[in-house]
CSV table of C-alpha atoms and ligand atoms in Angstrom, one decimal:
chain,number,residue,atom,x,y,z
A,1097,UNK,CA,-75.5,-92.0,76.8
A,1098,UNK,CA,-73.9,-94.9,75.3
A,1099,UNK,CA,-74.1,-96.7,71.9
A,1100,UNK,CA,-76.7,-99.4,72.9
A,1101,UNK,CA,-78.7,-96.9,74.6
A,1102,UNK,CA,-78.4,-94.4,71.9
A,1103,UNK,CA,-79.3,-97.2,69.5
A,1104,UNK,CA,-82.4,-98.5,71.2
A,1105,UNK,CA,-83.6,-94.3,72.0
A,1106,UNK,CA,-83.5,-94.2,68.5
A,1107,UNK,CA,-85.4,-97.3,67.9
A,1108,UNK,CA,-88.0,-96.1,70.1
A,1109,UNK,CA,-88.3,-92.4,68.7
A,1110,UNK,CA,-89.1,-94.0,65.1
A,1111,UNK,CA,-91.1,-97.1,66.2
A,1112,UNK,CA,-94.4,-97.6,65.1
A,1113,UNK,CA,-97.1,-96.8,67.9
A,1114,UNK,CA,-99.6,-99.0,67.3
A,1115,UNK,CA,-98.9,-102.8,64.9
A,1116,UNK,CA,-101.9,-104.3,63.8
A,1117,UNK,CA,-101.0,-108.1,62.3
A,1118,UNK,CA,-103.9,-110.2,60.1
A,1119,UNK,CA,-101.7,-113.5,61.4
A,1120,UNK,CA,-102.4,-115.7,58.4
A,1121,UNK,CA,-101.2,-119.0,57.3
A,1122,UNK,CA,-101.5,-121.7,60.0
A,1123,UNK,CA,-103.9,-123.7,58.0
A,1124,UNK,CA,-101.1,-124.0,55.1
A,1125,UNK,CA,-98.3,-124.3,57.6
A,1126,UNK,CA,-100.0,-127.1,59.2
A,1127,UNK,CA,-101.3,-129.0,56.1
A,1128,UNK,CA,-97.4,-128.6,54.9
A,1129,UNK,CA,-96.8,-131.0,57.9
A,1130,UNK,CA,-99.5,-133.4,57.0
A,1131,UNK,CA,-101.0,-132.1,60.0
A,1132,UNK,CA,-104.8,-130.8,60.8
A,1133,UNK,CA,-105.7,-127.1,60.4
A,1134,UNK,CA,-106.4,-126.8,64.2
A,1135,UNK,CA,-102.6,-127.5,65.0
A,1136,UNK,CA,-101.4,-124.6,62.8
A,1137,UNK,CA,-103.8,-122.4,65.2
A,1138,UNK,CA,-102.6,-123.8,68.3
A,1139,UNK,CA,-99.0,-123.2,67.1
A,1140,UNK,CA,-100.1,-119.6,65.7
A,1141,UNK,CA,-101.0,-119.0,69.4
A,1142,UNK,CA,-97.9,-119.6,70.9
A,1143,UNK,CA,-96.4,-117.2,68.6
A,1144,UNK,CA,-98.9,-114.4,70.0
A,1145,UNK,CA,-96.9,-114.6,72.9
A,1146,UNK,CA,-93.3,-114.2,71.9
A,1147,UNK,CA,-94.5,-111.5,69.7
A,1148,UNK,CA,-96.7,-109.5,72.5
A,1149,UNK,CA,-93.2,-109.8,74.6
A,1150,UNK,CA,-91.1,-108.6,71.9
A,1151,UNK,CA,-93.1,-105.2,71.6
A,1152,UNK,CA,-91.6,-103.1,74.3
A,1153,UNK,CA,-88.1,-103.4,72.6
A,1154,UNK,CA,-89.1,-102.5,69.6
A,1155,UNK,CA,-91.1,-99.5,70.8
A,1156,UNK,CA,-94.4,-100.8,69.9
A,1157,UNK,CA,-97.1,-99.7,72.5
A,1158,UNK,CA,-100.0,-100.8,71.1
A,1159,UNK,CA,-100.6,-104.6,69.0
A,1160,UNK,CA,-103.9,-105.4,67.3
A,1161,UNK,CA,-104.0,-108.9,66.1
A,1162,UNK,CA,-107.1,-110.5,64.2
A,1163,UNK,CA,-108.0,-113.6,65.6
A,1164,UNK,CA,-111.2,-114.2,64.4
A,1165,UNK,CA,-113.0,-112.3,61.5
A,1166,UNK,CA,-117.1,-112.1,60.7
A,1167,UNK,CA,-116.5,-113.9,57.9
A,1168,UNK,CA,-114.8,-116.5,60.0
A,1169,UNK,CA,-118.0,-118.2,60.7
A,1170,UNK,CA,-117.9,-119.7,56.7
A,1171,UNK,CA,-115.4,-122.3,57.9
A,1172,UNK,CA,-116.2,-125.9,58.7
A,1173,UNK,CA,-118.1,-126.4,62.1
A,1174,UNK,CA,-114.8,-128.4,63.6
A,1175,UNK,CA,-112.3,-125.9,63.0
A,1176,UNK,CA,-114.5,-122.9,64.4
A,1177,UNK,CA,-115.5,-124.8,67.3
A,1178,UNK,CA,-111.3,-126.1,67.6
A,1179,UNK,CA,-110.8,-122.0,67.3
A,1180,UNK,CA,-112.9,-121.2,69.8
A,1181,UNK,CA,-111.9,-123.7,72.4
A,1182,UNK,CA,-108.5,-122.4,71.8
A,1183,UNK,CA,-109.5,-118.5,72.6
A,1184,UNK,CA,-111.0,-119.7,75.7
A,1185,UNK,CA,-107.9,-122.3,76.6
A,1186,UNK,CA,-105.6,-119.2,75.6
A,1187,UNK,CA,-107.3,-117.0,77.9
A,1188,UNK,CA,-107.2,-119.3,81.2
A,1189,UNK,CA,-104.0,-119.6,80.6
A,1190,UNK,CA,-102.2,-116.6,80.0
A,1191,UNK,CA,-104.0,-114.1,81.6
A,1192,UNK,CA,-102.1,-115.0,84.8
A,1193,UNK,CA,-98.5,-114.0,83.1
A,1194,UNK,CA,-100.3,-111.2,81.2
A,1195,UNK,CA,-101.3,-109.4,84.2
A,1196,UNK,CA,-97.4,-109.7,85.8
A,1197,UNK,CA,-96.6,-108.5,82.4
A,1198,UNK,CA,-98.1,-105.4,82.5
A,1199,UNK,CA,-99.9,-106.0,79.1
A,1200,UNK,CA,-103.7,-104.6,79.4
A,1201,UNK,CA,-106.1,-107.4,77.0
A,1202,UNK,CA,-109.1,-105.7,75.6
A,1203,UNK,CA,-111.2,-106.9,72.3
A,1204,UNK,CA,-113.0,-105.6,69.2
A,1205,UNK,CA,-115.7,-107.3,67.5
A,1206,UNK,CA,-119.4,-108.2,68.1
A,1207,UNK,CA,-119.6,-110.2,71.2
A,1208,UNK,CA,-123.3,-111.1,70.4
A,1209,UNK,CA,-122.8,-114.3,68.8
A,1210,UNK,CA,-119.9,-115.6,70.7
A,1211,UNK,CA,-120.6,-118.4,73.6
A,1212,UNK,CA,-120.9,-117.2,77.0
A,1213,UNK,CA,-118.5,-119.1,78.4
A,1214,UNK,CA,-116.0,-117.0,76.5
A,1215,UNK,CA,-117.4,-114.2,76.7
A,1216,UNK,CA,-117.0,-114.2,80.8
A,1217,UNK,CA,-113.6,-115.0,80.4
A,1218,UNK,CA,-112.8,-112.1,77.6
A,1219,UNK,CA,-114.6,-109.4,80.0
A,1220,UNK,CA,-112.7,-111.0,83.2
A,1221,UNK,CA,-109.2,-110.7,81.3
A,1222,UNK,CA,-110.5,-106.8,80.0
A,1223,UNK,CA,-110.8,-105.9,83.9
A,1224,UNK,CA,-107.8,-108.1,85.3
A,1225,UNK,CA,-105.8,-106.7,83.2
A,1226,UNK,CA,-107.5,-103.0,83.2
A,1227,UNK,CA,-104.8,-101.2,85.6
A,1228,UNK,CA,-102.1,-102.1,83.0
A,1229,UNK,CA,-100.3,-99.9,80.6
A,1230,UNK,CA,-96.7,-102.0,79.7
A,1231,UNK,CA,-98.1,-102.8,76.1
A,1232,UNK,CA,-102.1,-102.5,75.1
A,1233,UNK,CA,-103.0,-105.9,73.5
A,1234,UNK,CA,-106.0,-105.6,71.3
A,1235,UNK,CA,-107.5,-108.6,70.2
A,1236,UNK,CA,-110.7,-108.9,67.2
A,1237,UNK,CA,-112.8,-111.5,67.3
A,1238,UNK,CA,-115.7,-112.0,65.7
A,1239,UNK,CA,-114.8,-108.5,64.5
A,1240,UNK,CA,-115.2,-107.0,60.6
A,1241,UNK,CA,-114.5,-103.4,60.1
A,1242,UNK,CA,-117.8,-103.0,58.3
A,1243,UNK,CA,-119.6,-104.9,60.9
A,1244,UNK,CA,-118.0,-102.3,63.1
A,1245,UNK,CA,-119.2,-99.4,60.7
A,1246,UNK,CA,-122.7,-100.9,60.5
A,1247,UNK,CA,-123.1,-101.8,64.5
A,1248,UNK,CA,-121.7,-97.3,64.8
A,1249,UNK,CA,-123.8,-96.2,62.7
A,1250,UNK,CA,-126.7,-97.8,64.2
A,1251,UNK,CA,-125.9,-96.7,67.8
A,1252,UNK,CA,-125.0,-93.1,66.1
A,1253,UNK,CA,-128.6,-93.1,64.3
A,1254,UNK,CA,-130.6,-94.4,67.9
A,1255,UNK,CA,-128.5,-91.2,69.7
A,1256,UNK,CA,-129.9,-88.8,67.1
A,1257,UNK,CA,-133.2,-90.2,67.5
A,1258,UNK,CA,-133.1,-89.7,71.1
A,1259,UNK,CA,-131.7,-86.3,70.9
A,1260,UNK,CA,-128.7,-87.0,72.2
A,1261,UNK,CA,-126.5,-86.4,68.9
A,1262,UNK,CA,-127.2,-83.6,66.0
A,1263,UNK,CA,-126.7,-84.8,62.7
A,1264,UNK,CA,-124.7,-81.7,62.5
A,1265,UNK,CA,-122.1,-83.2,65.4
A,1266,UNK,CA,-121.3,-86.2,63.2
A,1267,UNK,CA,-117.9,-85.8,61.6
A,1268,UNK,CA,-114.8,-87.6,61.7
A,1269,UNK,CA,-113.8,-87.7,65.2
A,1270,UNK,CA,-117.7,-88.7,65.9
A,1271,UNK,CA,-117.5,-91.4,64.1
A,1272,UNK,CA,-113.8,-92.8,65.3
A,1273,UNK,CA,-115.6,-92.4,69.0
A,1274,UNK,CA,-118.5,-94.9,68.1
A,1275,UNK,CA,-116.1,-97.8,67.2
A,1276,UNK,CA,-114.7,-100.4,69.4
A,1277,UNK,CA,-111.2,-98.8,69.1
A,1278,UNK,CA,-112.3,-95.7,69.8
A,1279,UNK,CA,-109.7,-95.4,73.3
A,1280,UNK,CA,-106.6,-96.6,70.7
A,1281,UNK,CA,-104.7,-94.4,68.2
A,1282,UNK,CA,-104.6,-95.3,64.5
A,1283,UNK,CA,-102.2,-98.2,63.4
A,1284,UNK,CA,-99.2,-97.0,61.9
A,1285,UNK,CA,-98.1,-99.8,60.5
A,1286,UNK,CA,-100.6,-103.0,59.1
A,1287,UNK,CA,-98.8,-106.6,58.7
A,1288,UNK,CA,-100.4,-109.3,57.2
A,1289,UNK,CA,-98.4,-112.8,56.8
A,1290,UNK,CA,-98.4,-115.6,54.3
A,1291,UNK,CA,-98.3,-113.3,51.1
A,1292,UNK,CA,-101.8,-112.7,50.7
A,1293,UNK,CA,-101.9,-109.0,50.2
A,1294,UNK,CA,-105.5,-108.1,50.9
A,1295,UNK,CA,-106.8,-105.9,54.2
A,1296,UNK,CA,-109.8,-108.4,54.7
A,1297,UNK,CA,-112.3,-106.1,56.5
A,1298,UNK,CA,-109.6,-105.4,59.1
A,1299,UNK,CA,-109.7,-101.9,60.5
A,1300,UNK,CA,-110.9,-100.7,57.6
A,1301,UNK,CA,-111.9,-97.1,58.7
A,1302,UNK,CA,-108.4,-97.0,61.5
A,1303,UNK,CA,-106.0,-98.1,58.6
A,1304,UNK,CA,-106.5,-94.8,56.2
A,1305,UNK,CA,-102.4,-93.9,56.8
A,1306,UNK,CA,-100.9,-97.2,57.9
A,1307,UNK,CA,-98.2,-98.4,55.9
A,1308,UNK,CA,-99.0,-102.2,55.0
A,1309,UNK,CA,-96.6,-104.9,54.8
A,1310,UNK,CA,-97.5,-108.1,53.3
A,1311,UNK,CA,-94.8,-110.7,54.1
A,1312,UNK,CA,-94.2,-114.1,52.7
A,1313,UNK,CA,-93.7,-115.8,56.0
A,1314,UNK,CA,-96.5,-118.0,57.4
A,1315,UNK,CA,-98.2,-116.8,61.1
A,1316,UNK,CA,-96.9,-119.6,63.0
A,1317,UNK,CA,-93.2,-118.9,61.5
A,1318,UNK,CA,-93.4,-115.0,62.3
A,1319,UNK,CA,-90.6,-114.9,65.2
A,1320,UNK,CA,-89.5,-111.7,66.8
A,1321,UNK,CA,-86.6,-111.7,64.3
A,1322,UNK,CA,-88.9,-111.3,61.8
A,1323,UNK,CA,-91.0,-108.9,63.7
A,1324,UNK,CA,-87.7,-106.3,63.9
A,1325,UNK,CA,-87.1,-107.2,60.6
A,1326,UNK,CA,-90.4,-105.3,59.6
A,1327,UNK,CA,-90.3,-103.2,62.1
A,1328,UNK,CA,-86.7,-101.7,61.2
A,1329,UNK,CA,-88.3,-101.3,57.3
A,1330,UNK,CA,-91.1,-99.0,58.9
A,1331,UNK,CA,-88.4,-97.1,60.5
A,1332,UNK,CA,-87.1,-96.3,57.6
A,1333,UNK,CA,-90.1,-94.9,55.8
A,1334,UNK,CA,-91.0,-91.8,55.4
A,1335,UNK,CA,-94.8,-90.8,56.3
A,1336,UNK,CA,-96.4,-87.9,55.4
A,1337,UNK,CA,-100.2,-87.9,55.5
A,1338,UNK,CA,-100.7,-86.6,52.5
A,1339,UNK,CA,-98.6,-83.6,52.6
A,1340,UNK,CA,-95.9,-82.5,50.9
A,1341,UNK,CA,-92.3,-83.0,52.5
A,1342,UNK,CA,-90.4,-79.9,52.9
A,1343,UNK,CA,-87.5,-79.2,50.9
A,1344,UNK,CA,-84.4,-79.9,51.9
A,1345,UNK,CA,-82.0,-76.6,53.0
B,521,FPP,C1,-105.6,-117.5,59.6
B,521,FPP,O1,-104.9,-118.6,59.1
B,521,FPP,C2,-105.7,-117.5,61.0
B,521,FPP,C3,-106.9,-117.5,61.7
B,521,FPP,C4,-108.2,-117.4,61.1
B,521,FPP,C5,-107.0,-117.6,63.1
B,521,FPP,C6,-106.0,-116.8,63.9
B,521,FPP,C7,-105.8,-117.4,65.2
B,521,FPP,C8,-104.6,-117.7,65.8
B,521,FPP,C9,-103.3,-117.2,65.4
B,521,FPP,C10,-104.6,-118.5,67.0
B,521,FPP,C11,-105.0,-117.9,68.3
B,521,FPP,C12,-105.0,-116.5,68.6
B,521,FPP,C13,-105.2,-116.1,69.8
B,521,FPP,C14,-105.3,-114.7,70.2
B,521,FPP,C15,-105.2,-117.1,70.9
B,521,FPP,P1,-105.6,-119.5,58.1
B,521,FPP,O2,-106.3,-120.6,58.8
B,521,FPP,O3,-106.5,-118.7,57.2
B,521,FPP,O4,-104.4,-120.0,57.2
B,521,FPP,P2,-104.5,-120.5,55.7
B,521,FPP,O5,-104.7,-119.2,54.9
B,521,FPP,O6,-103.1,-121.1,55.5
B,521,FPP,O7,-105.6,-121.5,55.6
């Protein structure tokens, strides 16, 4: 084995698994520009791209990026109809290259009060894309982690009801296989841009062990640079899940 191949190998062995990203900032990077909020999202979605492409190098199999939250809905009536235009232009046109690209699309979140246009086109992308396994692209919208906890527990409590679940049988692994992400392992590592360092009802319940990095760098300025910049600092971290490391011989 050579260097390079040595050097990526080792890369890859101490990657993170699974990324989850809160992409924040494209409102203040727009308004920096004297531009409208809606043109910080549309340049915060081109940057999905180049970072989705980016993971395989860096060893990242899994991506969870919040795209819309349930608290979302508090924002003026242009920009969340702007956002969700844009999730259904985003959809039409990527899913073509996403399928050649081996990345398999699914989401998180209450589908419920989302239109129906774009709920067609999120469940045609889940099942174009469903024979993929290059990189596992998760993406929330309309998703909160206690919205997730609440809409479990109530499908948990209607399963006991019917006799289908003891309340004996509920414990942890129970509970992770009610929730939307119950096929994907755990984030190892949370990033949230724009140097608000709060969690935001993301993965609330997913996120016990992630390491969290809260970056000063606006979503629409996050390159892939930036991305292995984070990534390298996961790399070298040392994660212990609550044990004690063992001493050194
Ligand atoms: C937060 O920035 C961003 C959002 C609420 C929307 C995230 C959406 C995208 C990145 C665009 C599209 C994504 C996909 C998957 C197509 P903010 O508006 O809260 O920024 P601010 O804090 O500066 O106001």
């Amino acid at each position: 084995m050579n260097k390079a191949m040595a050097d990526t190998e080792a890369q890859v062995l101490k990657s993170p698994r699974h990324v989850a990203i809160i992409m924040d900032g494209n409102g203040r990077w727009a308004q920096s520009r004297g531009k409208p909020r809606l043109f910080g999202h549309r340049a915060g979605a081109k940057r999905v791209r180049e970072i989705v492409r980016s993971c395989p190098d860096l060893g990242v199999k899994y991506i969870t990026i919040f795209a819309f939250s349930t608290e979302n809905w508090k924002r003026s009536e242009a920009e969340v109809t702007g956002l969700m235009s844009l999730f259904r232009r985003y959809i039409k046109k990527e899913a073509r290259a996403l399928v050649e690209e081996g990345v398999r699309v699914r989401f998180i979140g209450d589908r419920s009060r989302l239109g129906k246009k774009l709920v067609a086109l999120m469940n045609e992308l889940e099942e174009m894309t469903s024979h993929n396994d290059y990189v596992n692209l998760t993406i929330a919208l309309n998703y909160g982690g206690r919205d997730e906890l609440a809409r479990a527990s109530r499908r948990m409590a209607q399963d006991v009801a019917d006799g289908a679940l003891k309340p004996e049988g509920v414990n942890e692994e129970t509970i992770t296989s009610y929730l939307d992400t119950s096929i994907l392992p755990d984030p190892d590592l949370v990033i949230r841009t724009s140097g608000e360092a709060r969690v935001s009802n993301f993965l609330l319940w997913q996120s016990a062990y992630a390491e969290f990095e809260f970056i000063e760098t606006l979503w629409p300025d996050f390159t892939s640079e930036v991305f292995q910049e984070v990534v390298d600092r996961f790399s070298g971290r040392d994660r212990r899940f609550g044990a004690v490391k063992p001493a050194a011989e």
